[in-house]
PDB file of C-alpha atoms and ligand atoms in Angstrom:
ATOM      1  CA  MET A1430       0.000   0.000   0.000  1.00  0.00           C
ATOM      2  CA  LEU A1431       2.816   2.354   0.954  1.00  0.00           C
ATOM      3  CA  ALA A1432       4.699   1.418  -2.222  1.00  0.00           C
ATOM      4  CA  ILE A1433       1.673   2.399  -4.299  1.00  0.00           C
ATOM      5  CA  ALA A1434       1.322   5.679  -2.409  1.00  0.00           C
ATOM      6  CA  ILE A1435       4.984   6.550  -2.979  1.00  0.00           C
ATOM      7  CA  ALA A1436       4.786   5.633  -6.661  1.00  0.00           C
ATOM      8  CA  THR A1437       1.814   7.879  -7.377  1.00  0.00           C
ATOM      9  CA  TRP A1438       2.159  10.755  -4.967  1.00  0.00           C
ATOM     10  CA  PRO A1439       4.271  13.050  -7.171  1.00  0.00           C
ATOM     11  CA  GLU A1440       1.595  12.979  -9.888  1.00  0.00           C
ATOM     12  CA  LEU A1441      -1.191  13.601  -7.371  1.00  0.00           C
ATOM     13  CA  ALA A1442       0.730  16.284  -5.563  1.00  0.00           C
ATOM     14  CA  LEU A1443       1.803  18.218  -8.644  1.00  0.00           C
ATOM     15  CA  ALA A1444      -1.843  18.960  -9.366  1.00  0.00           C
ATOM     16  CA  ASP A1445      -1.795  21.324  -6.377  1.00  0.00           C
ATOM     17  CA  PRO A1446       0.839  24.084  -6.406  1.00  0.00           C
ATOM     18  CA  ARG A1447       0.843  24.200  -2.600  1.00  0.00           C
ATOM     19  CA  SER A1448       1.302  20.517  -1.871  1.00  0.00           C
ATOM     20  CA  PRO A1449       3.732  19.545   0.911  1.00  0.00           C
ATOM     21  CA  PHE A1450       4.154  16.248  -0.990  1.00  0.00           C
ATOM     22  CA  SER A1451       5.903  18.049  -3.816  1.00  0.00           C
ATOM     23  CA  PRO A1452       8.911  19.420  -1.899  1.00  0.00           C
ATOM     24  CA  ILE A1453      11.483  21.638  -3.607  1.00  0.00           C
ATOM     25  CA  THR A1454      13.928  21.931  -0.706  1.00  0.00           C
ATOM     26  CA  PRO A1455      15.870  19.419   1.410  1.00  0.00           C
ATOM     27  CA  GLN A1456      13.919  20.776   4.394  1.00  0.00           C
ATOM     28  CA  ALA A1457      10.473  20.064   2.924  1.00  0.00           C
ATOM     29  CA  THR A1458      11.762  16.691   1.671  1.00  0.00           C
ATOM     30  CA  THR A1459      12.773  15.788   5.235  1.00  0.00           C
ATOM     31  CA  ILE A1460       9.245  16.603   6.424  1.00  0.00           C
ATOM     32  CA  ALA A1461       7.572  14.696   3.569  1.00  0.00           C
ATOM     33  CA  ASN A1462       9.765  11.624   4.158  1.00  0.00           C
ATOM     34  CA  LEU A1463       8.950  11.634   7.871  1.00  0.00           C
ATOM     35  CA  PHE A1464       5.251  11.929   7.028  1.00  0.00           C
ATOM     36  CA  TRP A1465       5.348   8.914   4.701  1.00  0.00           C
ATOM     37  CA  LEU A1466       7.302   6.849   7.207  1.00  0.00           C
ATOM     38  CA  ILE A1467       4.856   7.601  10.036  1.00  0.00           C
ATOM     39  CA  LEU A1468       1.927   6.999   7.695  1.00  0.00           C
ATOM     40  CA  GLY A1469       3.467   3.609   6.833  1.00  0.00           C
ATOM     41  CA  ILE A1470       3.912   2.650  10.503  1.00  0.00           C
ATOM     42  CA  ALA A1471       0.382   3.850  11.326  1.00  0.00           C
ATOM     43  CA  GLY A1472      -0.938   1.964   8.270  1.00  0.00           C
ATOM     44  CA  VAL A1473       0.611  -1.333   9.416  1.00  0.00           C
ATOM     45  CA  ILE A1474      -0.838  -0.832  12.917  1.00  0.00           C
ATOM     46  CA  PHE A1475      -4.251   0.096  11.487  1.00  0.00           C
ATOM     47  CA  VAL A1476      -4.424  -2.967   9.258  1.00  0.00           C
ATOM     48  CA  GLY A1477      -3.143  -5.236  12.079  1.00  0.00           C
ATOM     49  CA  VAL A1478      -5.561  -3.947  14.733  1.00  0.00           C
ATOM     50  CA  GLU A1479      -8.593  -3.791  12.424  1.00  0.00           C
ATOM     51  CA  GLY A1480      -7.724  -7.245  11.042  1.00  0.00           C
ATOM     52  CA  ALA A1481      -7.505  -8.695  14.557  1.00  0.00           C
ATOM     53  CA  ILE A1482     -10.850  -7.121  15.507  1.00  0.00           C
ATOM     54  CA  ILE A1483     -12.582  -8.484  12.405  1.00  0.00           C
ATOM     55  CA  TYR A1484     -11.018 -11.920  12.869  1.00  0.00           C
ATOM     56  CA  ALA A1485     -12.020 -12.072  16.557  1.00  0.00           C
ATOM     57  CA  THR A1486     -15.542 -10.842  15.805  1.00  0.00           C
ATOM     58  CA  VAL A1487     -16.083 -13.608  13.268  1.00  0.00           C
ATOM     59  CA  ALA A1488     -14.080 -16.468  14.806  1.00  0.00           C
ATOM     60  CA  TYR A1489     -15.307 -15.995  18.376  1.00  0.00           C
ATOM     61  CA  ARG A1490     -18.890 -14.952  17.722  1.00  0.00           C
ATOM     62  CA  GLU A1491     -21.591 -16.402  19.939  1.00  0.00           C
ATOM     63  CA  ARG A1492     -22.523 -19.972  19.083  1.00  0.00           C
ATOM     64  CA  PRO A1493     -25.078 -22.167  20.809  1.00  0.00           C
ATOM     65  CA  GLY A1494     -23.518 -24.491  23.342  1.00  0.00           C
ATOM     66  CA  ARG A1495     -20.162 -22.699  23.417  1.00  0.00           C
ATOM     67  CA  THR A1496     -19.001 -20.873  26.551  1.00  0.00           C
ATOM     68  CA  PRO A1497     -16.171 -18.351  26.239  1.00  0.00           C
ATOM     69  CA  ALA A1498     -12.950 -19.178  28.057  1.00  0.00           C
ATOM     70  CA  GLN A1499     -12.901 -17.490  31.463  1.00  0.00           C
ATOM     71  CA  PHE A1500      -9.638 -15.915  32.661  1.00  0.00           C
ATOM     72  CA  ARG A1501      -8.530 -12.783  34.397  1.00  0.00           C
ATOM     73  CA  GLY A1502      -5.410 -10.764  33.554  1.00  0.00           C
ATOM     74  CA  SER A1503      -2.315 -11.787  31.631  1.00  0.00           C
ATOM     75  CA  PRO A1504       0.932 -10.113  32.751  1.00  0.00           C
ATOM     76  CA  ARG A1505       2.710 -11.190  29.586  1.00  0.00           C
ATOM     77  CA  LEU A1506       0.079  -9.548  27.329  1.00  0.00           C
ATOM     78  CA  GLU A1507      -0.136  -6.446  29.526  1.00  0.00           C
ATOM     79  CA  ILE A1508       3.621  -5.936  29.295  1.00  0.00           C
ATOM     80  CA  ALA A1509       3.631  -6.579  25.530  1.00  0.00           C
ATOM     81  CA  TRP A1510       0.891  -4.078  24.688  1.00  0.00           C
ATOM     82  CA  THR A1511       2.510  -1.454  26.868  1.00  0.00           C
ATOM     83  CA  ALA A1512       6.065  -1.993  25.680  1.00  0.00           C
ATOM     84  CA  VAL A1513       5.395  -2.304  21.939  1.00  0.00           C
ATOM     85  CA  PRO A1514       3.510   1.036  21.556  1.00  0.00           C
ATOM     86  CA  ALA A1515       6.081   2.732  23.815  1.00  0.00           C
ATOM     87  CA  LEU A1516       8.852   1.415  21.576  1.00  0.00           C
ATOM     88  CA  ILE A1517       7.066   2.553  18.403  1.00  0.00           C
ATOM     89  CA  LEU A1518       6.477   6.021  19.881  1.00  0.00           C
ATOM     90  CA  ALA A1519      10.127   6.188  20.980  1.00  0.00           C
ATOM     91  CA  VAL A1520      11.257   5.426  17.413  1.00  0.00           C
ATOM     92  CA  ILE A1521       8.919   8.101  16.008  1.00  0.00           C
ATOM     93  CA  PHE A1522      10.121  10.551  18.665  1.00  0.00           C
ATOM     94  CA  VAL A1523      13.776  10.028  17.745  1.00  0.00           C
ATOM     95  CA  LEU A1524      13.053  10.342  14.006  1.00  0.00           C
ATOM     96  CA  THR A1525      11.019  13.521  14.633  1.00  0.00           C
ATOM     97  CA  VAL A1526      13.765  15.128  16.727  1.00  0.00           C
ATOM     98  CA  GLN A1527      16.314  14.223  14.032  1.00  0.00           C
ATOM     99  CA  ALA A1528      14.089  15.817  11.386  1.00  0.00           C
ATOM    100  CA  MET A1529      13.548  18.953  13.501  1.00  0.00           C
ATOM    101  CA  ASN A1530      17.300  19.302  13.998  1.00  0.00           C
ATOM    102  CA  ALA A1531      17.890  18.858  10.263  1.00  0.00           C
ATOM    103  CA  LEU A1532      15.441  21.735   9.596  1.00  0.00           C
ATOM    104  CA  ALA A1533      17.270  24.078  11.944  1.00  0.00           C
ATOM    105  CA  VAL A1534      20.791  23.541  10.621  1.00  0.00           C
ATOM    106  CA  PRO A1535      22.298  26.642   9.017  1.00  0.00           C
ATOM    107  CA  THR A1536      24.190  25.878   5.839  1.00  0.00           C
ATOM    108  CA  GLY A1537      26.557  27.978   3.762  1.00  0.00           C
ATOM    109  CA  ASP A1538      26.280  31.717   3.324  1.00  0.00           C
ATOM    110  CA  PRO A1539      22.575  32.462   3.467  1.00  0.00           C
ATOM    111  CA  LEU A1540      20.454  35.149   1.900  1.00  0.00           C
ATOM    112  CA  GLU A1541      18.759  36.860   4.855  1.00  0.00           C
ATOM    113  CA  ILE A1542      15.239  38.250   4.531  1.00  0.00           C
ATOM    114  CA  THR A1543      13.146  39.712   7.333  1.00  0.00           C
ATOM    115  CA  VAL A1544       9.473  38.822   7.011  1.00  0.00           C
ATOM    116  CA  ARG A1545       6.858  40.776   8.950  1.00  0.00           C
ATOM    117  CA  GLY A1546       3.304  39.544   9.263  1.00  0.00           C
ATOM    118  CA  HIS A1547       0.642  42.243   9.083  1.00  0.00           C
ATOM    119  CA  GLN A1548      -3.146  42.183   9.067  1.00  0.00           C
ATOM    120  CA  TRP A1549      -3.385  40.937   6.307  1.00  0.00           C
ATOM    121  CA  TRP A1550      -0.293  41.030   4.176  1.00  0.00           C
ATOM    122  CA  TRP A1551       3.382  40.123   4.241  1.00  0.00           C
ATOM    123  CA  GLU A1552       6.316  42.490   4.279  1.00  0.00           C
ATOM    124  CA  PHE A1553       9.656  41.253   2.917  1.00  0.00           C
ATOM    125  CA  ASP A1554      12.615  43.339   4.002  1.00  0.00           C
ATOM    126  CA  TYR A1555      15.777  42.694   1.986  1.00  0.00           C
ATOM    127  CA  SER A1556      17.889  44.848   4.276  1.00  0.00           C
ATOM    128  CA  GLN A1557      21.141  43.432   2.786  1.00  0.00           C
ATOM    129  CA  ASN A1558      20.000  44.925  -0.536  1.00  0.00           C
ATOM    130  CA  ASN A1559      18.185  47.985   0.807  1.00  0.00           C
ATOM    131  CA  PHE A1560      14.668  47.434  -0.438  1.00  0.00           C
ATOM    132  CA  VAL A1561      11.306  46.283   0.852  1.00  0.00           C
ATOM    133  CA  THR A1562       8.527  44.470  -0.972  1.00  0.00           C
ATOM    134  CA  ALA A1563       5.208  42.870  -0.127  1.00  0.00           C
ATOM    135  CA  ASN A1564       3.328  39.594  -0.582  1.00  0.00           C
ATOM    136  CA  GLU A1565       5.672  38.266  -3.253  1.00  0.00           C
ATOM    137  CA  PHE A1566       9.343  37.551  -2.764  1.00  0.00           C
ATOM    138  CA  HIS A1567      12.113  36.215  -4.932  1.00  0.00           C
ATOM    139  CA  VAL A1568      15.159  34.091  -4.127  1.00  0.00           C
ATOM    140  CA  PRO A1569      17.902  32.530  -6.254  1.00  0.00           C
ATOM    141  CA  VAL A1570      17.888  28.778  -6.827  1.00  0.00           C
ATOM    142  CA  GLY A1571      20.478  26.760  -4.910  1.00  0.00           C
ATOM    143  CA  GLN A1572      21.306  29.357  -2.273  1.00  0.00           C
ATOM    144  CA  PRO A1573      20.365  28.807   1.376  1.00  0.00           C
ATOM    145  CA  VAL A1574      17.841  31.363   2.602  1.00  0.00           C
ATOM    146  CA  ILE A1575      17.065  32.313   6.173  1.00  0.00           C
ATOM    147  CA  LEU A1576      13.809  34.093   6.899  1.00  0.00           C
ATOM    148  CA  HIS A1577      13.636  36.114  10.114  1.00  0.00           C
ATOM    149  CA  LEU A1578       9.961  35.960  11.057  1.00  0.00           C
ATOM    150  CA  LEU A1579       8.441  38.853  12.996  1.00  0.00           C
ATOM    151  CA  SER A1580       5.064  40.308  13.868  1.00  0.00           C
ATOM    152  CA  ASP A1581       4.134  43.486  15.716  1.00  0.00           C
ATOM    153  CA  ASN A1582       0.424  42.738  15.859  1.00  0.00           C
ATOM    154  CA  VAL A1583      -1.140  39.285  16.225  1.00  0.00           C
ATOM    155  CA  ILE A1584       0.250  35.793  15.647  1.00  0.00           C
ATOM    156  CA  HIS A1585       0.565  34.803  11.994  1.00  0.00           C
ATOM    157  CA  SER A1586       2.144  31.679  10.564  1.00  0.00           C
ATOM    158  CA  LEU A1587       4.155  31.468   7.370  1.00  0.00           C
ATOM    159  CA  TRP A1588       3.470  28.314   5.410  1.00  0.00           C
ATOM    160  CA  ILE A1589       4.802  27.657   1.936  1.00  0.00           C
ATOM    161  CA  PRO A1590       4.354  23.871   2.020  1.00  0.00           C
ATOM    162  CA  GLN A1591       6.929  23.072  -0.663  1.00  0.00           C
ATOM    163  CA  ILE A1592       9.801  24.807   1.162  1.00  0.00           C
ATOM    164  CA  ASN A1593       9.360  24.047   4.855  1.00  0.00           C
ATOM    165  CA  GLY A1594       6.853  23.482   7.638  1.00  0.00           C
ATOM    166  CA  LYS A1595       4.610  26.226   8.966  1.00  0.00           C
ATOM    167  CA  THR A1596       6.311  28.556  11.427  1.00  0.00           C
ATOM    168  CA  ASP A1597       4.424  30.919  13.707  1.00  0.00           C
ATOM    169  CA  MET A1598       5.270  34.614  13.713  1.00  0.00           C
ATOM    170  CA  ILE A1599       4.921  35.717  17.307  1.00  0.00           C
ATOM    171  CA  PRO A1600       4.906  39.369  18.436  1.00  0.00           C
ATOM    172  CA  GLY A1601       8.090  40.168  20.359  1.00  0.00           C
ATOM    173  CA  HIS A1602       9.778  36.855  19.560  1.00  0.00           C
ATOM    174  CA  GLU A1603      11.852  36.324  16.441  1.00  0.00           C
ATOM    175  CA  ARG A1604      11.679  32.915  14.801  1.00  0.00           C
ATOM    176  CA  THR A1605      13.617  31.689  11.807  1.00  0.00           C
ATOM    177  CA  MET A1606      13.019  29.444   8.825  1.00  0.00           C
ATOM    178  CA  TRP A1607      15.734  27.940   6.640  1.00  0.00           C
ATOM    179  CA  PHE A1608      15.341  26.601   3.157  1.00  0.00           C
ATOM    180  CA  THR A1609      17.436  25.912   0.069  1.00  0.00           C
ATOM    181  CA  PRO A1610      15.341  25.853  -3.110  1.00  0.00           C
ATOM    182  CA  THR A1611      16.499  23.253  -5.618  1.00  0.00           C
ATOM    183  CA  ARG A1612      14.415  24.305  -8.578  1.00  0.00           C
ATOM    184  CA  THR A1613      12.979  27.445 -10.127  1.00  0.00           C
ATOM    185  CA  GLY A1614       9.285  28.266 -10.285  1.00  0.00           C
ATOM    186  CA  VAL A1615       6.452  29.945  -8.409  1.00  0.00           C
ATOM    187  CA  PHE A1616       5.452  28.423  -5.084  1.00  0.00           C
ATOM    188  CA  LEU A1617       2.382  29.485  -3.166  1.00  0.00           C
ATOM    189  CA  GLY A1618       1.710  29.699   0.511  1.00  0.00           C
ATOM    190  CA  GLN A1619      -0.543  31.347   2.997  1.00  0.00           C
ATOM    191  CA  CYS A1620      -0.950  32.407   6.576  1.00  0.00           C
ATOM    192  CA  ALA A1621      -1.643  29.290   8.630  1.00  0.00           C
ATOM    193  CA  GLU A1622      -2.685  30.842  11.931  1.00  0.00           C
ATOM    194  CA  TYR A1623      -6.069  32.507  12.291  1.00  0.00           C
ATOM    195  CA  CYS A1624      -5.278  36.215  12.547  1.00  0.00           C
ATOM    196  CA  GLY A1625      -8.539  38.035  11.958  1.00  0.00           C
ATOM    197  CA  VAL A1626     -11.278  38.477   9.436  1.00  0.00           C
ATOM    198  CA  GLN A1627      -9.080  38.383   6.301  1.00  0.00           C
ATOM    199  CA  HIS A1628      -6.820  35.526   7.428  1.00  0.00           C
ATOM    200  CA  ALA A1629      -7.919  33.552   4.370  1.00  0.00           C
ATOM    201  CA  TRP A1630      -6.665  36.319   2.072  1.00  0.00           C
ATOM    202  CA  MET A1631      -3.176  36.481   3.455  1.00  0.00           C
ATOM    203  CA  ASN A1632      -1.493  34.668   0.599  1.00  0.00           C
ATOM    204  CA  VAL A1633       2.175  34.659  -0.268  1.00  0.00           C
ATOM    205  CA  ARG A1634       4.063  33.935  -3.499  1.00  0.00           C
ATOM    206  CA  LEU A1635       7.636  32.732  -3.633  1.00  0.00           C
ATOM    207  CA  VAL A1636       9.430  33.070  -6.956  1.00  0.00           C
ATOM    208  CA  VAL A1637      12.609  30.984  -7.238  1.00  0.00           C
ATOM    209  CA  GLN A1638      14.797  32.257 -10.071  1.00  0.00           C
ATOM    210  CA  SER A1639      18.110  31.464 -11.715  1.00  0.00           C
ATOM    211  CA  GLU A1640      21.019  33.474 -10.314  1.00  0.00           C
ATOM    212  CA  PRO A1641      21.090  36.052 -13.213  1.00  0.00           C
ATOM    213  CA  ASP A1642      17.286  36.483 -13.187  1.00  0.00           C
ATOM    214  CA  TYR A1643      17.349  37.012  -9.445  1.00  0.00           C
ATOM    215  CA  ALA A1644      20.172  39.550  -9.704  1.00  0.00           C
ATOM    216  CA  ALA A1645      18.167  41.443 -12.347  1.00  0.00           C
ATOM    217  CA  TRP A1646      15.089  41.390 -10.093  1.00  0.00           C
ATOM    218  CA  VAL A1647      17.118  42.792  -7.181  1.00  0.00           C
ATOM    219  CA  ARG A1648      18.477  45.589  -9.394  1.00  0.00           C
ATOM    220  CA  ASP A1649      14.913  46.459 -10.454  1.00  0.00           C
ATOM    221  CA  GLN A1650      13.656  46.454  -6.884  1.00  0.00           C
ATOM    222  CA  GLN A1651      16.489  48.752  -5.800  1.00  0.00           C
ATOM    223  CA  GLN A1652      15.487  51.377  -8.344  1.00  0.00           C
ATOM    224  CA  PRO A1653      13.142  54.155  -7.263  1.00  0.00           C
ATOM    225  CA  ALA A1654       9.844  54.331  -9.117  1.00  0.00           C
ATOM    226  CA  ALA A1655      10.253  55.457 -12.727  1.00  0.00           C
ATOM    227  CA  PRO A1656       9.059  59.044 -13.319  1.00  0.00           C
ATOM    228  CA  ALA A1657       5.361  58.953 -14.164  1.00  0.00           C
ATOM    229  CA  THR A1658       4.025  60.472 -17.374  1.00  0.00           C
ATOM    230  CA  GLY A1659       0.580  61.305 -18.764  1.00  0.00           C
ATOM    231  CA  LEU A1660      -2.369  59.861 -16.821  1.00  0.00           C
ATOM    232  CA  ALA A1661       0.030  58.164 -14.419  1.00  0.00           C
ATOM    233  CA  ARG A1662       1.618  61.552 -13.658  1.00  0.00           C
ATOM    234  CA  GLU A1663      -1.820  62.857 -12.684  1.00  0.00           C
ATOM    235  CA  GLY A1664      -2.268  59.732 -10.560  1.00  0.00           C
ATOM    236  CA  GLU A1665       1.030  60.360  -8.794  1.00  0.00           C
ATOM    237  CA  GLN A1666       0.021  63.914  -7.897  1.00  0.00           C
ATOM    238  CA  LEU A1667      -3.286  62.616  -6.552  1.00  0.00           C
ATOM    239  CA  PHE A1668      -1.508  59.856  -4.616  1.00  0.00           C
ATOM    240  CA  VAL A1669       0.742  62.252  -2.717  1.00  0.00           C
ATOM    241  CA  THR A1670      -2.112  64.599  -1.832  1.00  0.00           C
ATOM    242  CA  LYS A1671      -4.594  61.919  -0.724  1.00  0.00           C
ATOM    243  CA  THR A1672      -4.417  59.820   2.456  1.00  0.00           C
ATOM    244  CA  CYS A1673      -2.509  57.171   0.444  1.00  0.00           C
ATOM    245  CA  VAL A1674       0.826  58.672   1.568  1.00  0.00           C
ATOM    246  CA  SER A1675       0.118  58.197   5.253  1.00  0.00           C
ATOM    247  CA  CYS A1676       0.250  54.392   4.810  1.00  0.00           C
ATOM    248  CA  HIS A1677       2.260  53.636   1.673  1.00  0.00           C
ATOM    249  CA  ALA A1678       5.797  54.298   0.493  1.00  0.00           C
ATOM    250  CA  ILE A1679       6.885  54.749  -3.114  1.00  0.00           C
ATOM    251  CA  ALA A1680      10.643  55.217  -3.401  1.00  0.00           C
ATOM    252  CA  GLY A1681      11.566  58.333  -5.331  1.00  0.00           C
ATOM    253  CA  THR A1682       8.397  60.212  -4.294  1.00  0.00           C
ATOM    254  CA  ALA A1683       7.193  62.030  -1.189  1.00  0.00           C
ATOM    255  CA  ALA A1684       5.218  58.919  -0.153  1.00  0.00           C
ATOM    256  CA  GLN A1685       7.016  57.350   2.826  1.00  0.00           C
ATOM    257  CA  GLY A1686       4.219  55.710   4.861  1.00  0.00           C
ATOM    258  CA  ILE A1687       5.035  52.383   6.462  1.00  0.00           C
ATOM    259  CA  ALA A1688       1.651  51.119   7.729  1.00  0.00           C
ATOM    260  CA  GLY A1689       0.750  49.506   4.402  1.00  0.00           C
ATOM    261  CA  PRO A1690       2.671  47.643   1.689  1.00  0.00           C
ATOM    262  CA  ASP A1691       5.515  49.414  -0.109  1.00  0.00           C
ATOM    263  CA  LEU A1692       4.183  50.152  -3.601  1.00  0.00           C
ATOM    264  CA  THR A1693       7.412  51.128  -5.388  1.00  0.00           C
ATOM    265  CA  HIS A1694       7.149  48.165  -7.781  1.00  0.00           C
ATOM    266  CA  LEU A1695       3.502  47.208  -7.305  1.00  0.00           C
ATOM    267  CA  GLY A1696       2.936  46.940 -11.052  1.00  0.00           C
ATOM    268  CA  SER A1697       5.429  44.043 -11.219  1.00  0.00           C
ATOM    269  CA  ARG A1698       3.576  41.906  -8.667  1.00  0.00           C
ATOM    270  CA  ALA A1699       1.154  39.202  -9.691  1.00  0.00           C
ATOM    271  CA  THR A1700      -1.646  39.970  -7.242  1.00  0.00           C
ATOM    272  CA  ILE A1701      -3.377  42.777  -5.361  1.00  0.00           C
ATOM    273  CA  GLY A1702      -4.314  42.680  -1.673  1.00  0.00           C
ATOM    274  CA  ALA A1703      -2.160  39.618  -0.746  1.00  0.00           C
ATOM    275  CA  GLY A1704      -3.724  37.392  -3.376  1.00  0.00           C
ATOM    276  CA  VAL A1705      -7.330  38.566  -3.292  1.00  0.00           C
ATOM    277  CA  LEU A1706      -7.245  39.731  -6.947  1.00  0.00           C
ATOM    278  CA  THR A1707      -4.920  39.129  -9.874  1.00  0.00           C
ATOM    279  CA  ASN A1708      -3.079  42.297 -10.782  1.00  0.00           C
ATOM    280  CA  THR A1709      -4.881  43.651 -13.862  1.00  0.00           C
ATOM    281  CA  PRO A1710      -5.913  47.273 -14.545  1.00  0.00           C
ATOM    282  CA  GLU A1711      -9.615  46.293 -14.215  1.00  0.00           C
ATOM    283  CA  ASN A1712      -9.002  44.688 -10.824  1.00  0.00           C
ATOM    284  CA  MET A1713      -6.819  47.576  -9.688  1.00  0.00           C
ATOM    285  CA  ALA A1714      -9.650  49.984 -10.485  1.00  0.00           C
ATOM    286  CA  ARG A1715     -12.118  47.767  -8.607  1.00  0.00           C
ATOM    287  CA  TRP A1716      -9.793  47.613  -5.598  1.00  0.00           C
ATOM    288  CA  LEU A1717      -9.197  51.390  -5.507  1.00  0.00           C
ATOM    289  CA  ALA A1718     -12.886  52.183  -5.987  1.00  0.00           C
ATOM    290  CA  ASN A1719     -13.855  50.215  -2.880  1.00  0.00           C
ATOM    291  CA  PRO A1720     -11.307  48.020  -1.096  1.00  0.00           C
ATOM    292  CA  GLN A1721     -13.900  47.119   1.534  1.00  0.00           C
ATOM    293  CA  GLU A1722     -16.065  45.467  -1.092  1.00  0.00           C
ATOM    294  CA  VAL A1723     -13.122  43.332  -2.257  1.00  0.00           C
ATOM    295  CA  LYS A1724     -11.480  42.621   1.114  1.00  0.00           C
ATOM    296  CA  PRO A1725     -13.897  43.546   3.921  1.00  0.00           C
ATOM    297  CA  GLY A1726     -12.139  44.510   7.142  1.00  0.00           C
ATOM    298  CA  SER A1727      -8.817  45.309   5.482  1.00  0.00           C
ATOM    299  CA  LEU A1728      -7.099  48.472   6.706  1.00  0.00           C
ATOM    300  CA  MET A1729      -7.315  50.057   3.253  1.00  0.00           C
ATOM    301  CA  PRO A1730     -10.258  52.454   3.549  1.00  0.00           C
ATOM    302  CA  ASN A1731     -12.794  53.405   0.932  1.00  0.00           C
ATOM    303  CA  LEU A1732     -11.597  56.873  -0.098  1.00  0.00           C
ATOM    304  CA  ASN A1733     -14.766  57.537  -2.124  1.00  0.00           C
ATOM    305  CA  LEU A1734     -12.717  58.334  -5.212  1.00  0.00           C
ATOM    306  CA  THR A1735     -14.404  59.642  -8.324  1.00  0.00           C
ATOM    307  CA  SER A1736     -14.170  57.432 -11.396  1.00  0.00           C
ATOM    308  CA  HIS A1737     -11.631  59.834 -12.891  1.00  0.00           C
ATOM    309  CA  GLU A1738      -9.519  59.617  -9.750  1.00  0.00           C
ATOM    310  CA  VAL A1739      -9.750  55.816  -9.896  1.00  0.00           C
ATOM    311  CA  SER A1740      -8.577  55.734 -13.488  1.00  0.00           C
ATOM    312  CA  VAL A1741      -5.583  58.042 -13.001  1.00  0.00           C
ATOM    313  CA  LEU A1742      -4.539  56.203  -9.829  1.00  0.00           C
ATOM    314  CA  THR A1743      -4.910  52.869 -11.647  1.00  0.00           C
ATOM    315  CA  ALA A1744      -2.675  54.186 -14.442  1.00  0.00           C
ATOM    316  CA  TYR A1745      -0.124  55.253 -11.833  1.00  0.00           C
ATOM    317  CA  MET A1746      -0.215  51.972  -9.880  1.00  0.00           C
ATOM    318  CA  GLU A1747       0.172  49.887 -13.037  1.00  0.00           C
ATOM    319  CA  SER A1748       3.097  52.088 -14.157  1.00  0.00           C
ATOM    320  CA  LEU A1749       5.055  51.112 -11.015  1.00  0.00           C
ATOM    321  CA  LYS A1750       6.883  48.185 -12.629  1.00  0.00           C
TER     322      LYS A1750
HETATM  323 CU1  LIG B 435      -2.058  36.139   9.188  1.00  0.00          CU
HETATM  324 CU2  LIG B 435      -3.651  34.373   9.431  1.00  0.00          CU
END
């Protein structure tokens, strides 16, 4: 049964881009292997116990003229069914501790990223490279990465199943997550600790790139926003005069707010509102017109913009590549 499961799980798992059974790091592979091993042990026990119950039910069912054997206690059996489960649990305990230690081992010269959980979005601070981004982060393939996980509000939990296990982000207590991606691609995750009304829309995207592609991405992120022209220019002027600036930063402009996501390169991200909408001009306009209709409870208020204001701001946001 286990052999069949192992033979088919990659195909099953690849259907879901967030499957922990499709690991892309040694860390997630360690977790998946431990899972399959424990599932195998539990499977053998399940089949054995259920088989014994079914056998006993049939073989020793009530029959006329037959009296069940009468006895009381059996030290040998008592010891056996205490010792065997204890031994099995001890083996699982040792394997689990080994796996946990393997997950915590620093390797090589890591890329360090500080991740802050907010209600309800993710902030990625590449302080080594002097830029900040939100909800989508990139790393180079093959290099160890350490994430420093922080929160200044409630408890969140970062879970990108293909890279490592879920790790809580606890206010006032830094935690870390290591991973070394072994292949390129886009890997999805989400907040795995209930953190308020929009917990379900606290999605995260990890983009693993080749070394040159990653270097190019970093160079782009380090640039201030390109000067806006035309409609986008009008949008920029509106942006810095509206309440937008009290929450958002756009490098190269007067906007330096830190309460909301940094928008310097918003136009290059795949989604809006931590995954709630794909990033298209139509969706951007819908989001700006009434964020509370799209993501009720989010801290982005309805600014009651006119349709002209929405269209110039949309042009500006989409120009922030
Ligand atoms: Cu953040 Cu749930």
